[in-house]
Short mmCIF file of C-alpha atoms and ligand atoms in Angstrom, two decimals:
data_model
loop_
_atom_site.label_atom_id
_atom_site.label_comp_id
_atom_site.label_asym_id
_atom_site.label_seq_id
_atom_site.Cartn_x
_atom_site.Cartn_y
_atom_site.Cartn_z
CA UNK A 15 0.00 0.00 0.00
CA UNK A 16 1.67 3.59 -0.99
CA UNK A 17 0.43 6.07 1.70
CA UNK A 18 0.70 9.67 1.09
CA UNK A 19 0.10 12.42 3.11
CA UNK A 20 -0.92 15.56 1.61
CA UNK A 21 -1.05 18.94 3.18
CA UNK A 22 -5.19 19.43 2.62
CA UNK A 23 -8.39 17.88 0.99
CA UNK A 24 -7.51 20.68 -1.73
CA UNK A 25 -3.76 19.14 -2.62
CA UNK A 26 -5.10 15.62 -2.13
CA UNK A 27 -8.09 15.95 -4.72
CA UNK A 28 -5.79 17.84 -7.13
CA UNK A 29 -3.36 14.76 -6.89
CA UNK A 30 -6.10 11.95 -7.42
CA UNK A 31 -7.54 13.98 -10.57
CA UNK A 32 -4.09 13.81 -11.78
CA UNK A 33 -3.57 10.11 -11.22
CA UNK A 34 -7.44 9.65 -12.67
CA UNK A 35 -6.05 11.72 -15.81
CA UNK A 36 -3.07 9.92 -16.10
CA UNK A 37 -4.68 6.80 -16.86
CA UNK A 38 -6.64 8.21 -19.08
CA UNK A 39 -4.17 9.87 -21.19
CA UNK A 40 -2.18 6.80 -20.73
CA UNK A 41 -5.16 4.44 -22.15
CA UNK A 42 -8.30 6.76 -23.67
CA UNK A 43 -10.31 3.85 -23.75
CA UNK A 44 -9.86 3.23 -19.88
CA UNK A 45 -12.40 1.60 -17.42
CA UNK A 46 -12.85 3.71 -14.41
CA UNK A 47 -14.42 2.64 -11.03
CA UNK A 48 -16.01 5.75 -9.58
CA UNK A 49 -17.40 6.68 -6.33
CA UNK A 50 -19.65 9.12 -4.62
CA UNK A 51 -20.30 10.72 -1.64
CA UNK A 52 -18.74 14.57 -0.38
CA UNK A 53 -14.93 13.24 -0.50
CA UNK A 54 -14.94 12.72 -4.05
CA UNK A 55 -16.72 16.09 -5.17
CA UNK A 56 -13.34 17.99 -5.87
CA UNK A 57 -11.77 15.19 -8.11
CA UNK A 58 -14.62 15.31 -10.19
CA UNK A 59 -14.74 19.30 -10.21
CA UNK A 60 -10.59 19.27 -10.85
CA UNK A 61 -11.39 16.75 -14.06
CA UNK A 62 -14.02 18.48 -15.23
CA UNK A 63 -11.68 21.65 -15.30
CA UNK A 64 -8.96 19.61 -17.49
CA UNK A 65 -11.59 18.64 -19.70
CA UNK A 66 -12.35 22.12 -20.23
CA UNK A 67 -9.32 23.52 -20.23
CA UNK A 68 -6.14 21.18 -20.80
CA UNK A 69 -8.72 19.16 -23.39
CA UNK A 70 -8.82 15.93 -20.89
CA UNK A 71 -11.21 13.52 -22.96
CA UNK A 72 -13.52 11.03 -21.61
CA UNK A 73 -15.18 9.98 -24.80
CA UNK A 74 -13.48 6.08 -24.95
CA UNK A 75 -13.83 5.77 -21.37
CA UNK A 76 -16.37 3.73 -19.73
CA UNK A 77 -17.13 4.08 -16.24
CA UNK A 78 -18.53 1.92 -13.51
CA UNK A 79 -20.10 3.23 -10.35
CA UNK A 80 -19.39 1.31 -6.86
CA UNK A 81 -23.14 1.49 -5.52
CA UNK A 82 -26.74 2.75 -5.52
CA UNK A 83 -29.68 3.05 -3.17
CA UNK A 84 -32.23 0.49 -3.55
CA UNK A 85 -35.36 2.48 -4.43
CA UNK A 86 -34.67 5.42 -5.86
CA UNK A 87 -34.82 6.20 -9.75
CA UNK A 88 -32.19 7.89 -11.21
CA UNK A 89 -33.42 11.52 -11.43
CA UNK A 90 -34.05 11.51 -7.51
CA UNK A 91 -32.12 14.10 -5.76
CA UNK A 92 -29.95 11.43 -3.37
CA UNK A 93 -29.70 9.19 -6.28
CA UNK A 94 -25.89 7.89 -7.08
CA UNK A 95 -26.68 8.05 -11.11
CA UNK A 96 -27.89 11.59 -10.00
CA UNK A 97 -24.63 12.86 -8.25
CA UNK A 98 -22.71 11.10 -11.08
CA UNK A 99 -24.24 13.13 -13.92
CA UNK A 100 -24.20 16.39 -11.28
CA UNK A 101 -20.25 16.19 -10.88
CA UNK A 102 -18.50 14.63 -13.98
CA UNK A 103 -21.11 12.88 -16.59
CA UNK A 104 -22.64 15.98 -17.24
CA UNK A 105 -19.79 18.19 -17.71
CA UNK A 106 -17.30 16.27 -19.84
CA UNK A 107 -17.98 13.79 -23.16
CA UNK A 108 -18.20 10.68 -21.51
CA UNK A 109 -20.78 8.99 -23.50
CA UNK A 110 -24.18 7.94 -21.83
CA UNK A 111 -24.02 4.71 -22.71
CA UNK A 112 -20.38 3.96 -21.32
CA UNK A 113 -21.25 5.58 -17.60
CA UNK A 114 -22.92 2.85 -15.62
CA UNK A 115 -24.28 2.46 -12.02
CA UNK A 116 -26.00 0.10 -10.74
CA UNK A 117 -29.70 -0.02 -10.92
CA UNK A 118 -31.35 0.86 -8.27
CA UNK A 119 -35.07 0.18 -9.34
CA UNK A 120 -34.07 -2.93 -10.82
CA UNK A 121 -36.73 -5.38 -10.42
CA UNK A 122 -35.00 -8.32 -10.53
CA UNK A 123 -32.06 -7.27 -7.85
CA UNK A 124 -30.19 -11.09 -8.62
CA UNK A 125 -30.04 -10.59 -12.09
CA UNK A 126 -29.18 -7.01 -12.50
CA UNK A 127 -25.92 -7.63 -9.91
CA UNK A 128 -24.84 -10.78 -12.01
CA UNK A 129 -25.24 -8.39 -15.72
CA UNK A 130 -23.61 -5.42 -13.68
CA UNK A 131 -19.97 -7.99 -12.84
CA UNK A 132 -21.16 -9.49 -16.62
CA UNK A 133 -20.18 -6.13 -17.87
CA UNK A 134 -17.72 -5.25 -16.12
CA UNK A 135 -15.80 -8.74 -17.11
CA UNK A 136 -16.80 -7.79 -20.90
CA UNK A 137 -14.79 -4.79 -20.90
CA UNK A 138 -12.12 -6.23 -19.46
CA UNK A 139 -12.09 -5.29 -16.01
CA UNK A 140 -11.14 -2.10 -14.03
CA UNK A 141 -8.39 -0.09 -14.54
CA UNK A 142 -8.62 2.32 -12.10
CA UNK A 143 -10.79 2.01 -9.08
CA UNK A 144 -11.45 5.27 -6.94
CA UNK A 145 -12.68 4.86 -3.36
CA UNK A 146 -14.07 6.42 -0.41
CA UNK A 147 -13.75 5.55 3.17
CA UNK A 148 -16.97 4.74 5.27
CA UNK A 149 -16.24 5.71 8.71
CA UNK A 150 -16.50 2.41 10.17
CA UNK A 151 -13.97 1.43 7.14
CA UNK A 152 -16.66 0.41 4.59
CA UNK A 153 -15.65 0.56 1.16
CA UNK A 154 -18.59 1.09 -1.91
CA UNK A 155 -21.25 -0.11 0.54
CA UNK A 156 -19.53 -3.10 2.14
CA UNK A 157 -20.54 -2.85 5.77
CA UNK A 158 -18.06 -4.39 8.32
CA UNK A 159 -18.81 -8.47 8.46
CA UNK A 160 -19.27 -8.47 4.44
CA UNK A 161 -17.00 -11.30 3.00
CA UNK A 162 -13.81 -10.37 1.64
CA UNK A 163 -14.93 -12.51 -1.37
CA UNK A 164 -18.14 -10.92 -2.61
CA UNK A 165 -19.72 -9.79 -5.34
CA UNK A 166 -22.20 -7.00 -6.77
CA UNK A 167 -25.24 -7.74 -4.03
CA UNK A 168 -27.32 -6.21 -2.66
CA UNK A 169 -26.89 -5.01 1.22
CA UNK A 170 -28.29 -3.60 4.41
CA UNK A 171 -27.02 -0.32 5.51
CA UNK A 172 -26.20 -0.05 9.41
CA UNK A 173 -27.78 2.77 11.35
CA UNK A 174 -24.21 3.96 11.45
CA UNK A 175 -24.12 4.72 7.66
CA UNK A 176 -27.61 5.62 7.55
CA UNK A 177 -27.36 8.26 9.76
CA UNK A 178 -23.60 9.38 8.35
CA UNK A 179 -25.55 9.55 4.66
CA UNK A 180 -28.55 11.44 6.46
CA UNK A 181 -27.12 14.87 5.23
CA UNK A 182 -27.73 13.77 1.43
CA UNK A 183 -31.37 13.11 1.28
CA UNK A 184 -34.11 15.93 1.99
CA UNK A 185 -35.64 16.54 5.20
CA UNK A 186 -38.50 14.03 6.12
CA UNK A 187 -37.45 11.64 3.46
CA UNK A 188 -35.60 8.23 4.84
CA UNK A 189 -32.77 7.06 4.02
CA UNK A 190 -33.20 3.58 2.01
CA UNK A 191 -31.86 0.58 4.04
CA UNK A 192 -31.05 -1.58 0.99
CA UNK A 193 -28.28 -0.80 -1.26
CA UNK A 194 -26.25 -1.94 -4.47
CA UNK A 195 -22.80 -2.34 -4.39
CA UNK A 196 -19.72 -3.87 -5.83
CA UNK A 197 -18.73 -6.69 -3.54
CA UNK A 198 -15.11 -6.77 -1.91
CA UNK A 199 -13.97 -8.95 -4.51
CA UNK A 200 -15.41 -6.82 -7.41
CA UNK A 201 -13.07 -4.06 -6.04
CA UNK A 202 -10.16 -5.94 -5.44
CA UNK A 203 -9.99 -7.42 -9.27
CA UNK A 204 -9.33 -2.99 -10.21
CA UNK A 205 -5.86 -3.07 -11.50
CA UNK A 206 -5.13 -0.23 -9.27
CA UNK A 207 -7.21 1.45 -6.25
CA UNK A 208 -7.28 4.85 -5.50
CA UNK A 209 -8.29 5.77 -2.25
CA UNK A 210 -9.38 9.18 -0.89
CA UNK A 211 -9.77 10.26 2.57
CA UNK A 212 -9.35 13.76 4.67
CA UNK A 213 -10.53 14.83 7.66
CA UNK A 214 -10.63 13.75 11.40
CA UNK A 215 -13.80 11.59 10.76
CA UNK A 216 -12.32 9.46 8.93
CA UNK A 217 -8.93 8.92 11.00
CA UNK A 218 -9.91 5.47 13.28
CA UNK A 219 -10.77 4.09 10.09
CA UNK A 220 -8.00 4.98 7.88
CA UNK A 221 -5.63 3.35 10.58
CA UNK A 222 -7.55 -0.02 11.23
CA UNK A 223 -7.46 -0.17 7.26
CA UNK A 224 -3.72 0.63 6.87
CA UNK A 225 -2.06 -0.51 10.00
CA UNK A 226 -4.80 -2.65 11.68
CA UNK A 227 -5.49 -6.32 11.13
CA UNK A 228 -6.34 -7.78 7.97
CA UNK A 229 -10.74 -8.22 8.59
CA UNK A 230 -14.06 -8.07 7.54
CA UNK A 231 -15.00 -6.12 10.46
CA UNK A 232 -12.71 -3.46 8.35
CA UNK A 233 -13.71 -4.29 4.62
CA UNK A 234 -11.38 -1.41 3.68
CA UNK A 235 -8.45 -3.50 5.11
CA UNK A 236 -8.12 -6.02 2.39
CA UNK A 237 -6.80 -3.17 0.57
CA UNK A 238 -3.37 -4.73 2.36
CA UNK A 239 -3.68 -7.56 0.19
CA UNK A 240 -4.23 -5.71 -3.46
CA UNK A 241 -0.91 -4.89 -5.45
CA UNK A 242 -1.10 -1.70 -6.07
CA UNK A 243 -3.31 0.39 -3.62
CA UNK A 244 -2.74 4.00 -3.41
CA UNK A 245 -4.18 5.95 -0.17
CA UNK A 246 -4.30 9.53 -0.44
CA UNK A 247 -4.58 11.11 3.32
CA UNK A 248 -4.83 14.57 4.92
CA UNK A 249 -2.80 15.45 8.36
CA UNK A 250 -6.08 14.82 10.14
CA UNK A 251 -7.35 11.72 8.44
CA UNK A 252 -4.13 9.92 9.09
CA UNK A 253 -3.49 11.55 12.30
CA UNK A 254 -3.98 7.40 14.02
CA UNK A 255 -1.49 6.40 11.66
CA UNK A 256 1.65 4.79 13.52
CA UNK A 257 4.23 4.89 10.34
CA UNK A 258 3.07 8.25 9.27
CA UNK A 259 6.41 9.85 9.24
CA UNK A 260 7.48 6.90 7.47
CA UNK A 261 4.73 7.19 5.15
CA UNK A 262 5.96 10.40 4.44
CA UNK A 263 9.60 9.61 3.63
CA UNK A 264 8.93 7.23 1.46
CA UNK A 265 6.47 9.27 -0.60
CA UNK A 266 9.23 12.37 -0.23
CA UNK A 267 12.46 10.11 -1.31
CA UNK A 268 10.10 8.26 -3.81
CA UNK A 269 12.60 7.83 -7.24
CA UNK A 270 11.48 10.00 -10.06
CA UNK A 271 10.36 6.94 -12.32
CA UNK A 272 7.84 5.90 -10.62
CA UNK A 273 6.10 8.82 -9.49
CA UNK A 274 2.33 9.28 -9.87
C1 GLP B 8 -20.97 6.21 1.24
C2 GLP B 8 -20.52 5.66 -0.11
C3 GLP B 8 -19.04 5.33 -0.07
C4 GLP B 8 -18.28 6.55 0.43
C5 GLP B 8 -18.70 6.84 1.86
C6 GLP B 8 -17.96 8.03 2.46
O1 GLP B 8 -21.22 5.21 2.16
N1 GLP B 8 -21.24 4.50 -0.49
O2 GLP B 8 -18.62 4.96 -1.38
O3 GLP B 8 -16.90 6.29 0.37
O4 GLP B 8 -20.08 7.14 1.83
O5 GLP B 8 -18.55 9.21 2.05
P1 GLP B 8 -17.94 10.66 2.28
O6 GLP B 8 -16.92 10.86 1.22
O7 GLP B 8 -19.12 11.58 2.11
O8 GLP B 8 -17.38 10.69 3.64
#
């Protein structure tokens, strides 16, 4: 796992948009794993500004979203598919039919999860995966307990991430229980993981994932296991973090040739 420790959120987002970018202009037709939520909002908004301006194109790029809430159609205001086309789909020339998330009114859940991996397998697998970091160390919408092994499923929210995702859904309106998301394994098969996290919320997690035990009470710690796993932290987020100085020696003495 490469750790490295930015100075803010602001440096941090800049650098994963870069990294995003690179593998783009490295491959154009590149398969991207995206995520939601309020970490990611400045990646998006620093990609859509190199589309615009440094002519960053999307338009052979096909992109798969990590989850969705069971429930909601796509135009609803909390929807995933709705953030997604908020923040990047509808501000650069990704082409509809190449952005996908999982379906959330899908009537036949079983089915839909086994076309999503289907697809995903068709294209030839992820690239680049970005990720967030629940605050009880869920990646996507693995909860802690969900098996290292699994696939696109559907899942059952705790009350701790239902009342962490509170904030994105209108007053009165609940928070769905049931959820789509790319299993554990799904995530793991990415050839590379980028993962984002800032803030003091998020710095228990960010050490049980990094320096804790390797467990599904952590689903974010199996990111030990994957070959190339890149964790991009602020001061506060990996505040917990035993090695951090060593983190941030490696990162600083890090050979030319195989940076970003
Ligand atoms: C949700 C999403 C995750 C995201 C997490 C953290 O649970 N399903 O993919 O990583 O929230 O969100 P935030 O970035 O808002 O802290």
């Amino acid at each position: 796992m490469e750790i490295i420790l930015v100075e803010s959120e602001k440096t941090g987002a800049l650098l994963a948009a870069r990294l995003i970018a690179r593998q783009i202009r490295l491959k154009p037709d590149a398969v991207l794993g995206l995520a939601t939520g309020a970490t990611p909002v400045p990646i998006y908004a620093e990609l859509v500004r190199m589309h615009r301006e440094e002519g960053l194109s999307f338009r052979r790029v096909t992109t798969f979203n990590l989850d969705e809430y069971v429930g909601l159609p796509p135009d609803h205001f909390a929807s995933y598919r709705r953030y997604m086309q908020e923040h990047l789909f509808g501000k650069v020339d990704l082409l509809p039919e190449k952005t996908q998330v999982p379906d959330g009114m899908a009537r036949d859940i079983t089915a839909c999860c086994a076309d999503y991996e289907e697809r995903i397998r068709r294209v030839g697998g992820v690239d680049l995966q970005l990720l967030g970091l629940g605050q009880d160390g869920h990646i996507g919408f693995n909860e802690p307990s969900s098996s290292l092994a699994s696939r696109t499923r559907l899942k059952t929210l705790t009350p701790h991430t239902l009342a962490a995702n509170r904030p994105g859904f209108p007053p009165g309106q609940e928070v769905p229980r049931h959820v789509l998301t790319m299993g554990v394994g799904t995530i793991m098969e990415a050839r590379r993981c980028l993962l984002v996290a800032f803030g003091p919320r998020k710095s228990t997690a960010v050490a049980r994932m990094v320096e804790g035990p390797l467990t599904a009470m952590v689903p974010a710690s199996i990111l030990q296991m994957h070959p190339v796993a890149t964790v991009i932290v602020d001061g506060e987020a990996a505040r917990d973090l035993r090695m951090r100085d060593y983190y941030s020696e490696v990162y600083r003495h890090k050979p030319d040739w195989q940076k970003e």
